[in-house]
Short mmCIF file of C-alpha atoms and ligand atoms in Angstrom, two decimals:
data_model
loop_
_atom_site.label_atom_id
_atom_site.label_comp_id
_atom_site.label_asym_id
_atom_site.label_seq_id
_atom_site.Cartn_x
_atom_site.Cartn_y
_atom_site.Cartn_z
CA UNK A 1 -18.08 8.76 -2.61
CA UNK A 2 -19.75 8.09 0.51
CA UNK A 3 -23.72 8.47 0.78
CA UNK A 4 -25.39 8.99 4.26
CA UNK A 5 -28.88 10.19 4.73
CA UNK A 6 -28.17 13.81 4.09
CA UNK A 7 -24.10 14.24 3.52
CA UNK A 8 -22.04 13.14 0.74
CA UNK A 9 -18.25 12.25 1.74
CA UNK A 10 -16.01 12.77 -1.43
CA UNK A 11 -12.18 12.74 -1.34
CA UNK A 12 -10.43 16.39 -0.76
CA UNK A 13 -9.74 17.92 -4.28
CA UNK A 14 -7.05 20.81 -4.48
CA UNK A 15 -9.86 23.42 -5.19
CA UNK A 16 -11.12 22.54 -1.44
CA UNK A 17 -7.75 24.14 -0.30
CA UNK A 18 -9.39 27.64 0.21
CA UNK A 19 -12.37 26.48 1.66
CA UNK A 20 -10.36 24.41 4.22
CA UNK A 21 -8.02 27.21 5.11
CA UNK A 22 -11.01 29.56 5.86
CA UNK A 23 -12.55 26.41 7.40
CA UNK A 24 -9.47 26.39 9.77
CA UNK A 25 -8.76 29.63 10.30
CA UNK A 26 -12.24 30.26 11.62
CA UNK A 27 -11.60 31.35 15.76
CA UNK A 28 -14.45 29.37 16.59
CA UNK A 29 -13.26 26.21 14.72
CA UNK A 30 -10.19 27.04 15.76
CA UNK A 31 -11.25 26.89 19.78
CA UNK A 32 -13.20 23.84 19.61
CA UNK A 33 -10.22 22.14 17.41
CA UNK A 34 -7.98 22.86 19.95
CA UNK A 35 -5.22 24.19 16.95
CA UNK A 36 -2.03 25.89 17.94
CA UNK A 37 -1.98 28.51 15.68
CA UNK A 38 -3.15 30.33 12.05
CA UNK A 39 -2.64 27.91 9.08
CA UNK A 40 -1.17 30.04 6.24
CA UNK A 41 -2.37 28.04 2.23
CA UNK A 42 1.19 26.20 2.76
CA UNK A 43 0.67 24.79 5.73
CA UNK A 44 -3.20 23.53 4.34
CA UNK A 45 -1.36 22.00 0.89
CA UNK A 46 1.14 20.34 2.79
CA UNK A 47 -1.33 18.70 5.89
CA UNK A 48 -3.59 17.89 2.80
CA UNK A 49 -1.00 16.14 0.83
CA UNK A 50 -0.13 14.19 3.93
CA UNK A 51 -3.65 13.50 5.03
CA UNK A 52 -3.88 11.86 1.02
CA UNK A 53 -0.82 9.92 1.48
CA UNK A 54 -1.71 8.78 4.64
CA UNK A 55 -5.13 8.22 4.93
CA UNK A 56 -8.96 8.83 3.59
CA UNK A 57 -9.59 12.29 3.97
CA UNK A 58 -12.90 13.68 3.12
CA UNK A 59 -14.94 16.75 2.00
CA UNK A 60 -18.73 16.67 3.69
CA UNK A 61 -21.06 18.02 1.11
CA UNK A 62 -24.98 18.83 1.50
CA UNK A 63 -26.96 19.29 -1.73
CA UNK A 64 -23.71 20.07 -3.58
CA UNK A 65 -22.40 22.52 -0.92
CA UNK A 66 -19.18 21.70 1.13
CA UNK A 67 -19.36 22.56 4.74
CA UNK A 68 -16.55 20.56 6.17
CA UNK A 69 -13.79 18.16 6.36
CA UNK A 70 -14.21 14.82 7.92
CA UNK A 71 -10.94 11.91 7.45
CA UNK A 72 -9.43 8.79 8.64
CA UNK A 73 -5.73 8.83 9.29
CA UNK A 74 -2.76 7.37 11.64
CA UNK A 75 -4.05 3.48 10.15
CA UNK A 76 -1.52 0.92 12.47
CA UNK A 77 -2.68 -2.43 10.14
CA UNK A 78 -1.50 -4.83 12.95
CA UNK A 79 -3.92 -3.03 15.81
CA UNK A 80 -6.71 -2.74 12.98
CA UNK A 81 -7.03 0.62 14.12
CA UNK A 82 -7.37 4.42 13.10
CA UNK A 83 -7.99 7.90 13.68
CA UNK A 84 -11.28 10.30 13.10
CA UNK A 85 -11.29 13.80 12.47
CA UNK A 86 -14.14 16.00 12.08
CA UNK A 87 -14.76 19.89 11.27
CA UNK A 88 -17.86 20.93 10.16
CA UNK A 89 -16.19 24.73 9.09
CA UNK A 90 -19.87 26.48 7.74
CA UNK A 91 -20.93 27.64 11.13
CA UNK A 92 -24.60 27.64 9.80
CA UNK A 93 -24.38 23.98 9.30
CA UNK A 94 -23.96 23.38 12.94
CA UNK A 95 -26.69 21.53 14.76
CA UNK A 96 -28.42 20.22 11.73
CA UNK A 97 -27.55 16.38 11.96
CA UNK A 98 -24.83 16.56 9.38
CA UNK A 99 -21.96 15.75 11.83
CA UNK A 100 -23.28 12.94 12.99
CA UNK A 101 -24.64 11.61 9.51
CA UNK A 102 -21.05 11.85 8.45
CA UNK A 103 -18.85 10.33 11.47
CA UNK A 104 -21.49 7.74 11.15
CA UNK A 105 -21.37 6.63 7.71
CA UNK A 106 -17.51 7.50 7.42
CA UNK A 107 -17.17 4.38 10.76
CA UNK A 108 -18.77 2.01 8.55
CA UNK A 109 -16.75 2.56 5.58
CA UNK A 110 -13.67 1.94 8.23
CA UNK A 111 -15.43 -0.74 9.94
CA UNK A 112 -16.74 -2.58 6.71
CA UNK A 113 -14.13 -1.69 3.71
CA UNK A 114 -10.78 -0.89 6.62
CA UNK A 115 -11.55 -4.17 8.12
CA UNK A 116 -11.11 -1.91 11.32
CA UNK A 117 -11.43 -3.76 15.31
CA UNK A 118 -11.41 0.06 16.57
CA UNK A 119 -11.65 3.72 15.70
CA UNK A 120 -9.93 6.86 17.83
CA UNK A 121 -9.87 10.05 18.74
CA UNK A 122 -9.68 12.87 21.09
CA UNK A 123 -11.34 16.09 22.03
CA UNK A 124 -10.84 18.75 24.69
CA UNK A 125 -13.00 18.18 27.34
CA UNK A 126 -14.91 21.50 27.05
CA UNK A 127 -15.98 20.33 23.22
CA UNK A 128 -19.51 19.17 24.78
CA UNK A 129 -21.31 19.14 21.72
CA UNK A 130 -18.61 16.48 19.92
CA UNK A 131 -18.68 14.26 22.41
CA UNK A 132 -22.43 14.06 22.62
CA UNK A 133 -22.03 13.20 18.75
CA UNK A 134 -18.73 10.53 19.33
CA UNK A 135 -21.28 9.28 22.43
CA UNK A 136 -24.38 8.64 20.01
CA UNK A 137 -22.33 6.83 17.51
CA UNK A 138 -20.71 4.45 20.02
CA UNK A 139 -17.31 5.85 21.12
CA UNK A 140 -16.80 5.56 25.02
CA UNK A 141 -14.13 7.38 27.37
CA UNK A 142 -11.15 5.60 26.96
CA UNK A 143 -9.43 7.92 29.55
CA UNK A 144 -8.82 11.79 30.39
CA UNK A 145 -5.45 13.21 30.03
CA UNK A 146 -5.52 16.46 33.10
CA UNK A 147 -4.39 19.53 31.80
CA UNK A 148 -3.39 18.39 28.54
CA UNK A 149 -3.98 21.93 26.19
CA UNK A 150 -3.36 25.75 27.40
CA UNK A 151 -6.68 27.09 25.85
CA UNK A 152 -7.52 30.85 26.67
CA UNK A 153 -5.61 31.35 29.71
CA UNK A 154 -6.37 27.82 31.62
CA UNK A 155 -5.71 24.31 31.03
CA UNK A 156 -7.94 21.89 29.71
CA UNK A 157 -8.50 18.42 29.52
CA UNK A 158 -8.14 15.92 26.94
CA UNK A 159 -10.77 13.08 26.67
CA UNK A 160 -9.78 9.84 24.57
CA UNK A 161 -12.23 8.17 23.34
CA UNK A 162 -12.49 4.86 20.74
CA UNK A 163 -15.51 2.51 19.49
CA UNK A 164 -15.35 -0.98 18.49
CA UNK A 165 -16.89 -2.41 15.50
CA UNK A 166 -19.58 -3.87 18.01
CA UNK A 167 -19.83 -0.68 19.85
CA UNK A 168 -20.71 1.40 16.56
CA UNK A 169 -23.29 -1.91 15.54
CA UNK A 170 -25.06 -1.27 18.55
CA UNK A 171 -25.08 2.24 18.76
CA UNK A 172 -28.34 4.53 17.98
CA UNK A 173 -26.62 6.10 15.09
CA UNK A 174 -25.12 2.24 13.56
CA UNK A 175 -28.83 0.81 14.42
CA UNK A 176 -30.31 3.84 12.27
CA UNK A 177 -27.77 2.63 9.26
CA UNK A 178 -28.58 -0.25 9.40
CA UNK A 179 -32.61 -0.01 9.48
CA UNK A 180 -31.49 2.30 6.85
CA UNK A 181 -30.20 -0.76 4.84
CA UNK A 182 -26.63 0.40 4.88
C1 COA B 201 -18.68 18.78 16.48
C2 COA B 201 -19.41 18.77 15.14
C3 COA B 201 -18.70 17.85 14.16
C4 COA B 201 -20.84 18.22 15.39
O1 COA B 201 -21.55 18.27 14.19
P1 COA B 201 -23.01 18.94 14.14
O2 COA B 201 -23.54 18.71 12.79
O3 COA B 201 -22.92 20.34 14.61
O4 COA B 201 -23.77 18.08 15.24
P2 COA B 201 -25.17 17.31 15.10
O5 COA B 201 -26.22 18.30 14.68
O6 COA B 201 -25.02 16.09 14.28
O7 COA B 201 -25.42 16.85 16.60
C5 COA B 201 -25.25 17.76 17.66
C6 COA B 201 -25.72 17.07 18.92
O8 COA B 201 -25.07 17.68 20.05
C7 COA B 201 -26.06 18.14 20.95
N1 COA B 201 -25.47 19.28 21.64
C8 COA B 201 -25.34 20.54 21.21
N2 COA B 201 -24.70 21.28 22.13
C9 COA B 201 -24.43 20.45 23.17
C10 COA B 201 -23.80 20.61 24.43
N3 COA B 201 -23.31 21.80 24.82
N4 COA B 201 -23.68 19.54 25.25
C11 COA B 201 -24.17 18.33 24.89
N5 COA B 201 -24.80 18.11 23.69
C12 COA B 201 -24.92 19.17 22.86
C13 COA B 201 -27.27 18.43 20.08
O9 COA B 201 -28.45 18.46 20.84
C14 COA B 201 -27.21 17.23 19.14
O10 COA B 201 -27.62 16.06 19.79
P3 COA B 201 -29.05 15.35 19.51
O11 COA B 201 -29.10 15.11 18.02
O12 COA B 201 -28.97 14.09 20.32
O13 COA B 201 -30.07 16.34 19.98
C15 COA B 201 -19.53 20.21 14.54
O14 COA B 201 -20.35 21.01 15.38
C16 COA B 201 -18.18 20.87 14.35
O15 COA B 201 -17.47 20.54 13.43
N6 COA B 201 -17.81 21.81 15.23
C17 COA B 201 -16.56 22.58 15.09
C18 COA B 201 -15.28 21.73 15.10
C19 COA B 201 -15.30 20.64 16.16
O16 COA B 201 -15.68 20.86 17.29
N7 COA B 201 -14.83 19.44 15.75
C20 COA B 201 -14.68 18.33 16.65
C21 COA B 201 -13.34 18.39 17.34
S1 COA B 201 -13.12 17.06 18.49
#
């Protein structure tokens, strides 16, 4: 279990299936995470099974309520590096602070515990409101990939973006954890 100042992060348990295919199956969620296509309860078993065998993945609670999925995965030991994923999938949990309590405390379990030098990820570059997030926690632009998704009838970017452990230190959300006593 993971504590931040108003999420809990506990692993994925096999009754958060149905909540995660709804969660992904969501058009909205679906848009912003830039997925290919429907998930049918197979597909969600068999990502979740390899999301457990190959990495941390998470369910983000709030008072006792799951709203989303939040993980660490694609771990390279000798780079000291990983990937973040992040879906917040109750649409009235949006814009509350969650998302950023949880990418924040979930980077300094992978910074502290991971022994992690860097953190990954990407979005599309219309996902404004993400990147604000990735921004306030430390990530910077690593570099934009032109036309790299067919969304809705036009091509999108693709921004990279990473944060060091000194990036995420110095960042408003890591300076908040910290003052926090984290
Ligand atoms: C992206 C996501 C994780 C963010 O979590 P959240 O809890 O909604 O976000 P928070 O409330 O923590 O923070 C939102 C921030 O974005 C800002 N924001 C909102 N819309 C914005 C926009 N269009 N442009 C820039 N910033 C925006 C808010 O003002 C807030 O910043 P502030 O705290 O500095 O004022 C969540 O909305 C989500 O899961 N969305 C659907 C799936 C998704 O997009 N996943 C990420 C894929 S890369």
């Amino acid at each position: 279990m993971i504590h931040g100042a108003h999420v809990l992060l506990r692993p994925v348990e096999e009754r958060d299936h149905v909540l995660i295919h709804a969660w992904q199956n969501d058009p909205e969620v679906w848009w912003l995470m830039d997925y290919e296509g429907p998930f049918s309860m197979q597909d969600i078993v068999e990502s979740e099974r390899r999301a457990r065998a190959e990495g941390h993945p998470y369910v983000i609670e709030v008072d006792g309520t799951p709203i989303g999925r939040i993980g660490l995965n694609a771990f390279r030991r000798r780079d000291r590096i990983c990937s973040l994923n992040v879906l917040i999938g109750e649409r009235s949990a949006w814009e509350q602070g969650y998302g950023t309590d949880a990418v924040s405390v979930l980077l300094d379990e992978a910074f502290d515990r991971y022994d992690l030098h860097r953190v990954e990820l990407w979005s599309t570059a219309d996902n404004e409101r993400a990147i604000h997030v990735y921004e306030k926690c430390g990530f910077v632009v690593d570099g934009r990939l032109p036309e790299r998704s067919w969304k809705g009838g036009a091509w999108v970017d693709r921004i990279v973006m990473s944060v060091t452990r000194e990036g995420f230190a110095t960042s408003p959300t890591g300076d908040d954890l910290r003052r926090r006593g984290h």
